JSON list of C-alpha atoms in Angstrom, two decimals:
[
{"chain": "A", "resi": 29, "resn": "UNK", "atom": "CA", "xyz": [0.00, 0.00, 0.00]},
{"chain": "A", "resi": 30, "resn": "UNK", "atom": "CA", "xyz": [1.34, 3.43, -0.94]},
{"chain": "A", "resi": 31, "resn": "UNK", "atom": "CA", "xyz": [2.04, 5.96, 1.80]},
{"chain": "A", "resi": 32, "resn": "UNK", "atom": "CA", "xyz": [1.00, 8.75, -0.59]},
{"chain": "A", "resi": 33, "resn": "UNK", "atom": "CA", "xyz": [-2.56, 10.04, -0.79]},
{"chain": "A", "resi": 34, "resn": "UNK", "atom": "CA", "xyz": [-3.66, 9.60, -4.42]},
{"chain": "A", "resi": 35, "resn": "UNK", "atom": "CA", "xyz": [-3.85, 13.17, -5.67]},
{"chain": "A", "resi": 36, "resn": "UNK", "atom": "CA", "xyz": [-2.14, 15.53, -8.08]},
{"chain": "A", "resi": 37, "resn": "UNK", "atom": "CA", "xyz": [0.71, 16.44, -5.74]},
{"chain": "A", "resi": 38, "resn": "UNK", "atom": "CA", "xyz": [1.49, 12.77, -5.19]},
{"chain": "A", "resi": 39, "resn": "UNK", "atom": "CA", "xyz": [1.44, 12.16, -8.96]},
{"chain": "A", "resi": 40, "resn": "UNK", "atom": "CA", "xyz": [3.92, 14.99, -9.55]},
{"chain": "A", "resi": 41, "resn": "UNK", "atom": "CA", "xyz": [6.22, 13.45, -6.96]},
{"chain": "A", "resi": 42, "resn": "UNK", "atom": "CA", "xyz": [6.40, 9.94, -8.43]},
{"chain": "A", "resi": 43, "resn": "UNK", "atom": "CA", "xyz": [9.92, 8.58, -8.77]},
{"chain": "A", "resi": 44, "resn": "UNK", "atom": "CA", "xyz": [9.79, 4.95, -9.85]},
{"chain": "A", "resi": 45, "resn": "UNK", "atom": "CA", "xyz": [7.64, 2.48, -11.81]},
{"chain": "A", "resi": 46, "resn": "UNK", "atom": "CA", "xyz": [6.58, 0.86, -8.54]},
{"chain": "A", "resi": 47, "resn": "UNK", "atom": "CA", "xyz": [5.51, 4.26, -7.18]},
{"chain": "A", "resi": 48, "resn": "UNK", "atom": "CA", "xyz": [3.34, 4.61, -10.28]},
{"chain": "A", "resi": 49, "resn": "UNK", "atom": "CA", "xyz": [1.74, 1.21, -9.88]},
{"chain": "A", "resi": 50, "resn": "UNK", "atom": "CA", "xyz": [0.90, 1.79, -6.22]},
{"chain": "A", "resi": 51, "resn": "UNK", "atom": "CA", "xyz": [-0.48, 5.30, -6.59]},
{"chain": "A", "resi": 52, "resn": "UNK", "atom": "CA", "xyz": [-2.61, 4.63, -9.64]},
{"chain": "A", "resi": 53, "resn": "UNK", "atom": "CA", "xyz": [-3.93, 1.36, -8.24]},
{"chain": "A", "resi": 54, "resn": "UNK", "atom": "CA", "xyz": [-5.41, 3.37, -5.38]},
{"chain": "A", "resi": 55, "resn": "UNK", "atom": "CA", "xyz": [-6.49, 6.30, -7.59]},
{"chain": "A", "resi": 56, "resn": "UNK", "atom": "CA", "xyz": [-8.19, 4.36, -10.39]},
{"chain": "A", "resi": 57, "resn": "UNK", "atom": "CA", "xyz": [-11.65, 4.17, -8.84]},
{"chain": "A", "resi": 58, "resn": "UNK", "atom": "CA", "xyz": [-11.90, 7.91, -8.14]},
{"chain": "A", "resi": 59, "resn": "UNK", "atom": "CA", "xyz": [-9.83, 9.30, -11.00]},
{"chain": "A", "resi": 60, "resn": "UNK", "atom": "CA", "xyz": [-12.58, 10.34, -13.43]},
{"chain": "A", "resi": 61, "resn": "UNK", "atom": "CA", "xyz": [-15.25, 11.58, -11.04]},
{"chain": "A", "resi": 62, "resn": "UNK", "atom": "CA", "xyz": [-12.77, 12.93, -8.50]},
{"chain": "A", "resi": 63, "resn": "UNK", "atom": "CA", "xyz": [-9.56, 14.35, -9.94]},
{"chain": "A", "resi": 64, "resn": "UNK", "atom": "CA", "xyz": [-10.54, 14.88, -13.60]},
{"chain": "A", "resi": 65, "resn": "UNK", "atom": "CA", "xyz": [-13.88, 16.51, -12.81]},
{"chain": "A", "resi": 66, "resn": "UNK", "atom": "CA", "xyz": [-12.69, 18.54, -9.82]},
{"chain": "A", "resi": 67, "resn": "UNK", "atom": "CA", "xyz": [-9.59, 19.91, -11.58]},
{"chain": "A", "resi": 68, "resn": "UNK", "atom": "CA", "xyz": [-11.39, 20.48, -14.91]},
{"chain": "A", "resi": 69, "resn": "UNK", "atom": "CA", "xyz": [-8.74, 18.32, -16.58]},
{"chain": "A", "resi": 70, "resn": "UNK", "atom": "CA", "xyz": [-8.64, 19.42, -20.23]},
{"chain": "A", "resi": 71, "resn": "UNK", "atom": "CA", "xyz": [-5.37, 17.93, -21.48]},
{"chain": "A", "resi": 72, "resn": "UNK", "atom": "CA", "xyz": [-6.87, 14.65, -22.81]},
{"chain": "A", "resi": 73, "resn": "UNK", "atom": "CA", "xyz": [-9.35, 16.59, -24.96]},
{"chain": "A", "resi": 74, "resn": "UNK", "atom": "CA", "xyz": [-6.67, 18.99, -26.22]},
{"chain": "A", "resi": 75, "resn": "UNK", "atom": "CA", "xyz": [-4.41, 16.07, -27.15]},
{"chain": "A", "resi": 76, "resn": "UNK", "atom": "CA", "xyz": [-7.11, 14.07, -28.92]},
{"chain": "A", "resi": 77, "resn": "UNK", "atom": "CA", "xyz": [-8.36, 17.04, -30.89]},
{"chain": "A", "resi": 78, "resn": "UNK", "atom": "CA", "xyz": [-4.86, 18.06, -31.92]},
{"chain": "A", "resi": 79, "resn": "UNK", "atom": "CA", "xyz": [-4.23, 14.53, -33.17]},
{"chain": "A", "resi": 80, "resn": "UNK", "atom": "CA", "xyz": [-7.38, 14.54, -35.29]},
{"chain": "A", "resi": 81, "resn": "UNK", "atom": "CA", "xyz": [-6.77, 18.08, -36.58]},
{"chain": "A", "resi": 82, "resn": "UNK", "atom": "CA", "xyz": [-3.30, 16.97, -37.73]},
{"chain": "A", "resi": 83, "resn": "UNK", "atom": "CA", "xyz": [-4.88, 14.17, -39.77]},
{"chain": "A", "resi": 84, "resn": "UNK", "atom": "CA", "xyz": [-4.31, 11.35, -37.31]},
{"chain": "A", "resi": 85, "resn": "UNK", "atom": "CA", "xyz": [-6.14, 8.07, -37.81]},
{"chain": "A", "resi": 86, "resn": "UNK", "atom": "CA", "xyz": [-6.20, 4.51, -36.53]},
{"chain": "A", "resi": 87, "resn": "UNK", "atom": "CA", "xyz": [-5.03, 2.10, -35.54]},
{"chain": "A", "resi": 88, "resn": "UNK", "atom": "CA", "xyz": [-3.89, 4.20, -32.59]},
{"chain": "A", "resi": 89, "resn": "UNK", "atom": "CA", "xyz": [-1.88, 3.38, -29.47]},
{"chain": "A", "resi": 90, "resn": "UNK", "atom": "CA", "xyz": [-2.96, 5.48, -26.47]},
{"chain": "A", "resi": 91, "resn": "UNK", "atom": "CA", "xyz": [0.23, 5.57, -24.38]},
{"chain": "A", "resi": 92, "resn": "UNK", "atom": "CA", "xyz": [-0.34, 6.02, -20.66]},
{"chain": "A", "resi": 93, "resn": "UNK", "atom": "CA", "xyz": [-4.04, 5.65, -21.34]},
{"chain": "A", "resi": 94, "resn": "UNK", "atom": "CA", "xyz": [-5.03, 5.67, -17.68]},
{"chain": "A", "resi": 95, "resn": "UNK", "atom": "CA", "xyz": [-8.79, 5.37, -17.34]},
{"chain": "A", "resi": 96, "resn": "UNK", "atom": "CA", "xyz": [-9.34, 6.22, -21.01]},
{"chain": "A", "resi": 97, "resn": "UNK", "atom": "CA", "xyz": [-10.05, 9.95, -20.93]},
{"chain": "A", "resi": 98, "resn": "UNK", "atom": "CA", "xyz": [-8.13, 10.69, -24.14]},
{"chain": "A", "resi": 99, "resn": "UNK", "atom": "CA", "xyz": [-9.30, 7.50, -25.83]},
{"chain": "A", "resi": 100, "resn": "UNK", "atom": "CA", "xyz": [-12.92, 8.40, -25.16]},
{"chain": "A", "resi": 101, "resn": "UNK", "atom": "CA", "xyz": [-12.49, 11.73, -26.96]},
{"chain": "A", "resi": 102, "resn": "UNK", "atom": "CA", "xyz": [-10.73, 10.00, -29.86]},
{"chain": "A", "resi": 103, "resn": "UNK", "atom": "CA", "xyz": [-13.52, 7.44, -30.16]},
{"chain": "A", "resi": 104, "resn": "UNK", "atom": "CA", "xyz": [-16.10, 10.21, -30.07]},
{"chain": "A", "resi": 105, "resn": "UNK", "atom": "CA", "xyz": [-14.30, 11.87, -32.96]},
{"chain": "A", "resi": 106, "resn": "UNK", "atom": "CA", "xyz": [-14.54, 8.67, -34.99]},
{"chain": "A", "resi": 107, "resn": "UNK", "atom": "CA", "xyz": [-10.97, 7.43, -34.55]},
{"chain": "A", "resi": 108, "resn": "UNK", "atom": "CA", "xyz": [-10.31, 3.71, -34.20]},
{"chain": "A", "resi": 109, "resn": "UNK", "atom": "CA", "xyz": [-9.33, 1.06, -33.50]},
{"chain": "A", "resi": 110, "resn": "UNK", "atom": "CA", "xyz": [-7.52, 2.19, -30.35]},
{"chain": "A", "resi": 111, "resn": "UNK", "atom": "CA", "xyz": [-5.30, 0.14, -28.04]},
{"chain": "A", "resi": 112, "resn": "UNK", "atom": "CA", "xyz": [-4.52, 1.25, -24.48]},
{"chain": "A", "resi": 113, "resn": "UNK", "atom": "CA", "xyz": [-1.07, 0.97, -22.90]},
{"chain": "A", "resi": 114, "resn": "UNK", "atom": "CA", "xyz": [-0.43, 1.77, -19.24]},
{"chain": "A", "resi": 115, "resn": "UNK", "atom": "CA", "xyz": [1.71, 0.65, -16.30]},
{"chain": "A", "resi": 116, "resn": "UNK", "atom": "CA", "xyz": [-1.35, 0.30, -14.05]},
{"chain": "A", "resi": 117, "resn": "UNK", "atom": "CA", "xyz": [-3.54, -2.77, -14.39]},
{"chain": "A", "resi": 118, "resn": "UNK", "atom": "CA", "xyz": [-6.22, -1.05, -12.31]},
{"chain": "A", "resi": 119, "resn": "UNK", "atom": "CA", "xyz": [-6.35, 2.00, -14.58]},
{"chain": "A", "resi": 120, "resn": "UNK", "atom": "CA", "xyz": [-6.49, -0.23, -17.65]},
{"chain": "A", "resi": 121, "resn": "UNK", "atom": "CA", "xyz": [-9.36, -2.16, -16.11]},
{"chain": "A", "resi": 122, "resn": "UNK", "atom": "CA", "xyz": [-11.30, 1.10, -15.79]},
{"chain": "A", "resi": 123, "resn": "UNK", "atom": "CA", "xyz": [-10.41, 2.07, -19.35]},
{"chain": "A", "resi": 124, "resn": "UNK", "atom": "CA", "xyz": [-11.55, -1.24, -20.81]},
{"chain": "A", "resi": 125, "resn": "UNK", "atom": "CA", "xyz": [-14.95, -0.93, -19.13]},
{"chain": "A", "resi": 126, "resn": "UNK", "atom": "CA", "xyz": [-15.65, 2.06, -21.38]},
{"chain": "A", "resi": 127, "resn": "UNK", "atom": "CA", "xyz": [-15.75, -0.20, -24.46]},
{"chain": "A", "resi": 128, "resn": "UNK", "atom": "CA", "xyz": [-13.64, 2.15, -26.55]},
{"chain": "A", "resi": 129, "resn": "UNK", "atom": "CA", "xyz": [-10.43, 0.10, -26.72]},
{"chain": "A", "resi": 130, "resn": "UNK", "atom": "CA", "xyz": [-9.63, -2.93, -28.82]},
{"chain": "A", "resi": 131, "resn": "UNK", "atom": "CA", "xyz": [-6.89, -4.20, -26.51]},
{"chain": "A", "resi": 132, "resn": "UNK", "atom": "CA", "xyz": [-5.08, -3.35, -23.26]},
{"chain": "A", "resi": 133, "resn": "UNK", "atom": "CA", "xyz": [-1.31, -3.53, -22.93]},
{"chain": "A", "resi": 134, "resn": "UNK", "atom": "CA", "xyz": [0.11, -3.42, -19.40]},
{"chain": "A", "resi": 135, "resn": "UNK", "atom": "CA", "xyz": [3.67, -2.18, -19.68]},
{"chain": "A", "resi": 136, "resn": "UNK", "atom": "CA", "xyz": [6.40, -0.06, -18.13]},
{"chain": "A", "resi": 137, "resn": "UNK", "atom": "CA", "xyz": [7.50, 2.22, -20.97]},
{"chain": "A", "resi": 138, "resn": "UNK", "atom": "CA", "xyz": [11.06, 2.05, -19.69]},
{"chain": "A", "resi": 139, "resn": "UNK", "atom": "CA", "xyz": [11.01, -1.62, -20.66]},
{"chain": "A", "resi": 140, "resn": "UNK", "atom": "CA", "xyz": [9.51, -1.05, -24.12]},
{"chain": "A", "resi": 141, "resn": "UNK", "atom": "CA", "xyz": [6.11, -1.83, -25.60]},
{"chain": "A", "resi": 142, "resn": "UNK", "atom": "CA", "xyz": [5.21, -5.50, -26.23]},
{"chain": "A", "resi": 143, "resn": "UNK", "atom": "CA", "xyz": [3.70, -4.93, -29.66]},
{"chain": "A", "resi": 144, "resn": "UNK", "atom": "CA", "xyz": [5.08, -5.73, -33.13]},
{"chain": "A", "resi": 145, "resn": "UNK", "atom": "CA", "xyz": [7.13, -3.15, -34.97]},
{"chain": "A", "resi": 146, "resn": "UNK", "atom": "CA", "xyz": [5.12, -0.84, -37.27]},
{"chain": "A", "resi": 147, "resn": "UNK", "atom": "CA", "xyz": [1.79, -1.72, -35.61]},
{"chain": "A", "resi": 148, "resn": "UNK", "atom": "CA", "xyz": [0.19, 1.73, -35.42]},
{"chain": "A", "resi": 149, "resn": "UNK", "atom": "CA", "xyz": [-0.72, 4.63, -37.70]},
{"chain": "A", "resi": 150, "resn": "UNK", "atom": "CA", "xyz": [-1.09, 6.94, -34.72]},
{"chain": "A", "resi": 151, "resn": "UNK", "atom": "CA", "xyz": [0.43, 7.41, -31.27]},
{"chain": "A", "resi": 152, "resn": "UNK", "atom": "CA", "xyz": [-1.20, 9.64, -28.65]},
{"chain": "A", "resi": 153, "resn": "UNK", "atom": "CA", "xyz": [-0.21, 10.30, -25.08]},
{"chain": "A", "resi": 154, "resn": "UNK", "atom": "CA", "xyz": [-1.93, 12.63, -22.62]},
{"chain": "A", "resi": 155, "resn": "UNK", "atom": "CA", "xyz": [-0.52, 13.07, -19.14]},
{"chain": "A", "resi": 156, "resn": "UNK", "atom": "CA", "xyz": [2.23, 10.45, -19.25]},
{"chain": "A", "resi": 157, "resn": "UNK", "atom": "CA", "xyz": [4.90, 13.12, -19.73]},
{"chain": "A", "resi": 158, "resn": "UNK", "atom": "CA", "xyz": [3.12, 15.60, -17.47]},
{"chain": "A", "resi": 159, "resn": "UNK", "atom": "CA", "xyz": [4.53, 14.74, -14.04]},
{"chain": "A", "resi": 160, "resn": "UNK", "atom": "CA", "xyz": [8.23, 14.60, -14.87]},
{"chain": "A", "resi": 161, "resn": "UNK", "atom": "CA", "xyz": [8.86, 10.96, -13.89]},
{"chain": "A", "resi": 162, "resn": "UNK", "atom": "CA", "xyz": [9.32, 9.88, -17.52]},
{"chain": "A", "resi": 163, "resn": "UNK", "atom": "CA", "xyz": [11.66, 11.51, -19.99]},
{"chain": "A", "resi": 164, "resn": "UNK", "atom": "CA", "xyz": [12.38, 11.37, -23.72]},
{"chain": "A", "resi": 165, "resn": "UNK", "atom": "CA", "xyz": [14.39, 8.16, -23.33]},
{"chain": "A", "resi": 166, "resn": "UNK", "atom": "CA", "xyz": [11.16, 6.24, -24.02]},
{"chain": "A", "resi": 167, "resn": "UNK", "atom": "CA", "xyz": [10.61, 7.86, -27.44]},
{"chain": "A", "resi": 168, "resn": "UNK", "atom": "CA", "xyz": [12.48, 5.08, -29.31]},
{"chain": "A", "resi": 169, "resn": "UNK", "atom": "CA", "xyz": [9.96, 2.55, -27.99]},
{"chain": "A", "resi": 170, "resn": "UNK", "atom": "CA", "xyz": [7.11, 4.68, -29.36]},
{"chain": "A", "resi": 171, "resn": "UNK", "atom": "CA", "xyz": [8.80, 5.10, -32.73]},
{"chain": "A", "resi": 172, "resn": "UNK", "atom": "CA", "xyz": [9.40, 1.36, -33.00]},
{"chain": "A", "resi": 173, "resn": "UNK", "atom": "CA", "xyz": [5.70, 0.47, -32.93]},
{"chain": "A", "resi": 174, "resn": "UNK", "atom": "CA", "xyz": [4.73, 3.33, -35.29]},
{"chain": "A", "resi": 175, "resn": "UNK", "atom": "CA", "xyz": [4.44, 2.92, -39.05]},
{"chain": "A", "resi": 176, "resn": "UNK", "atom": "CA", "xyz": [6.11, 5.18, -41.60]},
{"chain": "A", "resi": 177, "resn": "UNK", "atom": "CA", "xyz": [4.11, 8.41, -41.68]},
{"chain": "A", "resi": 178, "resn": "UNK", "atom": "CA", "xyz": [2.38, 7.72, -38.36]},
{"chain": "A", "resi": 179, "resn": "UNK", "atom": "CA", "xyz": [0.98, 10.82, -36.67]},
{"chain": "A", "resi": 180, "resn": "UNK", "atom": "CA", "xyz": [2.05, 11.52, -33.08]},
{"chain": "A", "resi": 181, "resn": "UNK", "atom": "CA", "xyz": [0.37, 13.76, -30.49]},
{"chain": "A", "resi": 182, "resn": "UNK", "atom": "CA", "xyz": [2.36, 13.69, -27.24]},
{"chain": "A", "resi": 183, "resn": "UNK", "atom": "CA", "xyz": [1.58, 16.08, -24.39]},
{"chain": "A", "resi": 184, "resn": "UNK", "atom": "CA", "xyz": [4.59, 17.28, -22.38]},
{"chain": "A", "resi": 185, "resn": "UNK", "atom": "CA", "xyz": [4.43, 19.50, -19.30]},
{"chain": "A", "resi": 186, "resn": "UNK", "atom": "CA", "xyz": [6.10, 22.82, -20.16]},
{"chain": "A", "resi": 187, "resn": "UNK", "atom": "CA", "xyz": [7.93, 22.79, -16.82]},
{"chain": "A", "resi": 188, "resn": "UNK", "atom": "CA", "xyz": [9.75, 19.60, -17.79]},
{"chain": "A", "resi": 189, "resn": "UNK", "atom": "CA", "xyz": [10.17, 20.28, -21.52]},
{"chain": "A", "resi": 190, "resn": "UNK", "atom": "CA", "xyz": [13.70, 21.65, -21.31]},
{"chain": "A", "resi": 191, "resn": "UNK", "atom": "CA", "xyz": [14.53, 20.37, -17.82]},
{"chain": "A", "resi": 192, "resn": "UNK", "atom": "CA", "xyz": [14.14, 16.73, -18.90]},
{"chain": "A", "resi": 193, "resn": "UNK", "atom": "CA", "xyz": [15.66, 17.26, -22.35]},
{"chain": "A", "resi": 194, "resn": "UNK", "atom": "CA", "xyz": [12.53, 16.87, -24.49]},
{"chain": "A", "resi": 195, "resn": "UNK", "atom": "CA", "xyz": [13.49, 19.88, -26.59]},
{"chain": "A", "resi": 196, "resn": "UNK", "atom": "CA", "xyz": [16.91, 18.47, -27.48]},
{"chain": "A", "resi": 197, "resn": "UNK", "atom": "CA", "xyz": [15.54, 14.96, -28.05]},
{"chain": "A", "resi": 198, "resn": "UNK", "atom": "CA", "xyz": [12.90, 16.19, -30.49]},
{"chain": "A", "resi": 199, "resn": "UNK", "atom": "CA", "xyz": [15.44, 18.30, -32.39]},
{"chain": "A", "resi": 200, "resn": "UNK", "atom": "CA", "xyz": [17.72, 15.28, -32.70]},
{"chain": "A", "resi": 201, "resn": "UNK", "atom": "CA", "xyz": [14.80, 13.17, -33.89]},
{"chain": "A", "resi": 202, "resn": "UNK", "atom": "CA", "xyz": [14.17, 15.72, -36.63]},
{"chain": "A", "resi": 203, "resn": "UNK", "atom": "CA", "xyz": [17.45, 14.59, -38.17]},
{"chain": "A", "resi": 204, "resn": "UNK", "atom": "CA", "xyz": [15.93, 11.64, -40.01]},
{"chain": "A", "resi": 205, "resn": "UNK", "atom": "CA", "xyz": [13.41, 10.08, -37.56]},
{"chain": "A", "resi": 206, "resn": "UNK", "atom": "CA", "xyz": [10.51, 12.55, -37.50]},
{"chain": "A", "resi": 207, "resn": "UNK", "atom": "CA", "xyz": [9.19, 15.44, -39.58]},
{"chain": "A", "resi": 208, "resn": "UNK", "atom": "CA", "xyz": [6.64, 18.27, -39.49]},
{"chain": "A", "resi": 209, "resn": "UNK", "atom": "CA", "xyz": [7.24, 18.97, -35.79]},
{"chain": "A", "resi": 210, "resn": "UNK", "atom": "CA", "xyz": [4.87, 21.48, -34.22]},
{"chain": "A", "resi": 211, "resn": "UNK", "atom": "CA", "xyz": [4.61, 22.40, -30.53]},
{"chain": "A", "resi": 212, "resn": "UNK", "atom": "CA", "xyz": [1.32, 24.14, -29.71]},
{"chain": "A", "resi": 213, "resn": "UNK", "atom": "CA", "xyz": [0.86, 25.20, -26.08]},
{"chain": "A", "resi": 214, "resn": "UNK", "atom": "CA", "xyz": [-2.32, 24.40, -24.16]},
{"chain": "A", "resi": 215, "resn": "UNK", "atom": "CA", "xyz": [-3.62, 24.76, -20.62]},
{"chain": "A", "resi": 216, "resn": "UNK", "atom": "CA", "xyz": [-3.66, 21.45, -18.78]},
{"chain": "A", "resi": 217, "resn": "UNK", "atom": "CA", "xyz": [-6.64, 22.44, -16.62]},
{"chain": "A", "resi": 218, "resn": "UNK", "atom": "CA", "xyz": [-9.74, 24.51, -17.31]},
{"chain": "A", "resi": 219, "resn": "UNK", "atom": "CA", "xyz": [-11.24, 27.55, -15.64]},
{"chain": "A", "resi": 220, "resn": "UNK", "atom": "CA", "xyz": [-12.78, 25.50, -12.83]},
{"chain": "A", "resi": 221, "resn": "UNK", "atom": "CA", "xyz": [-9.41, 24.29, -11.55]},
{"chain": "A", "resi": 222, "resn": "UNK", "atom": "CA", "xyz": [-7.95, 25.47, -8.26]},
{"chain": "A", "resi": 223, "resn": "UNK", "atom": "CA", "xyz": [-4.72, 24.88, -6.39]},
{"chain": "A", "resi": 224, "resn": "UNK", "atom": "CA", "xyz": [-1.04, 25.32, -7.24]},
{"chain": "A", "resi": 225, "resn": "UNK", "atom": "CA", "xyz": [-1.17, 23.58, -10.61]},
{"chain": "A", "resi": 226, "resn": "UNK", "atom": "CA", "xyz": [-4.29, 25.28, -12.03]},
{"chain": "A", "resi": 227, "resn": "UNK", "atom": "CA", "xyz": [-2.30, 27.39, -14.51]},
{"chain": "A", "resi": 228, "resn": "UNK", "atom": "CA", "xyz": [0.05, 24.63, -15.67]},
{"chain": "A", "resi": 229, "resn": "UNK", "atom": "CA", "xyz": [0.84, 24.57, -19.38]},
{"chain": "A", "resi": 230, "resn": "UNK", "atom": "CA", "xyz": [1.76, 21.69, -21.70]},
{"chain": "A", "resi": 231, "resn": "UNK", "atom": "CA", "xyz": [3.20, 21.44, -25.15]},
{"chain": "A", "resi": 232, "resn": "UNK", "atom": "CA", "xyz": [1.57, 18.99, -27.52]},
{"chain": "A", "resi": 233, "resn": "UNK", "atom": "CA", "xyz": [4.37, 17.57, -29.66]},
{"chain": "A", "resi": 234, "resn": "UNK", "atom": "CA", "xyz": [2.82, 16.91, -33.07]},
{"chain": "A", "resi": 235, "resn": "UNK", "atom": "CA", "xyz": [5.01, 15.14, -35.60]},
{"chain": "A", "resi": 236, "resn": "UNK", "atom": "CA", "xyz": [5.10, 12.29, -38.10]},
{"chain": "A", "resi": 237, "resn": "UNK", "atom": "CA", "xyz": [7.46, 9.35, -38.23]},
{"chain": "A", "resi": 238, "resn": "UNK", "atom": "CA", "xyz": [9.79, 9.67, -41.21]}
]
């Protein structure tokens, strides 16, 4: 059992894969109606809509899918099929109950993604690179399962964008791995949010696999 109360401050303080598993196992049941509703969590919608506006289509891998907030928006916009990948079995269980995903993949991104190479035409991720406990070192695993020309929409907390080296990693990837990089800025939370993180900003890294 985690010693952390499952809330936003605890999520921002995560350090290890096991910390993730413990916190999100406890948070899964209250995540949608508690955290997402209370904090007016808008990042999943921003990420999904940016993906579709950039021409993204299925099959899609929703990386760090959690309870399926981003996947639900994608499905509502007519995108599919969608697979969910997450480190938390409990969060994936909640996501699969929404009947929007084709498959669930429980995985620690640091260990790769157990899916065949070139499986997906789209990769989305909302919130996985928000708390700072994962860096750009996992990008190669995402690129491996993406097809040539696959559209990416990856949200990255602006606070960690340079600190964790995302800016440098993306610029290096532009040298032959990705193209058409755009970095629109969005608010993570809406006008109803309160607390120290209510004004947090994220970049949505939009690009295509070369």
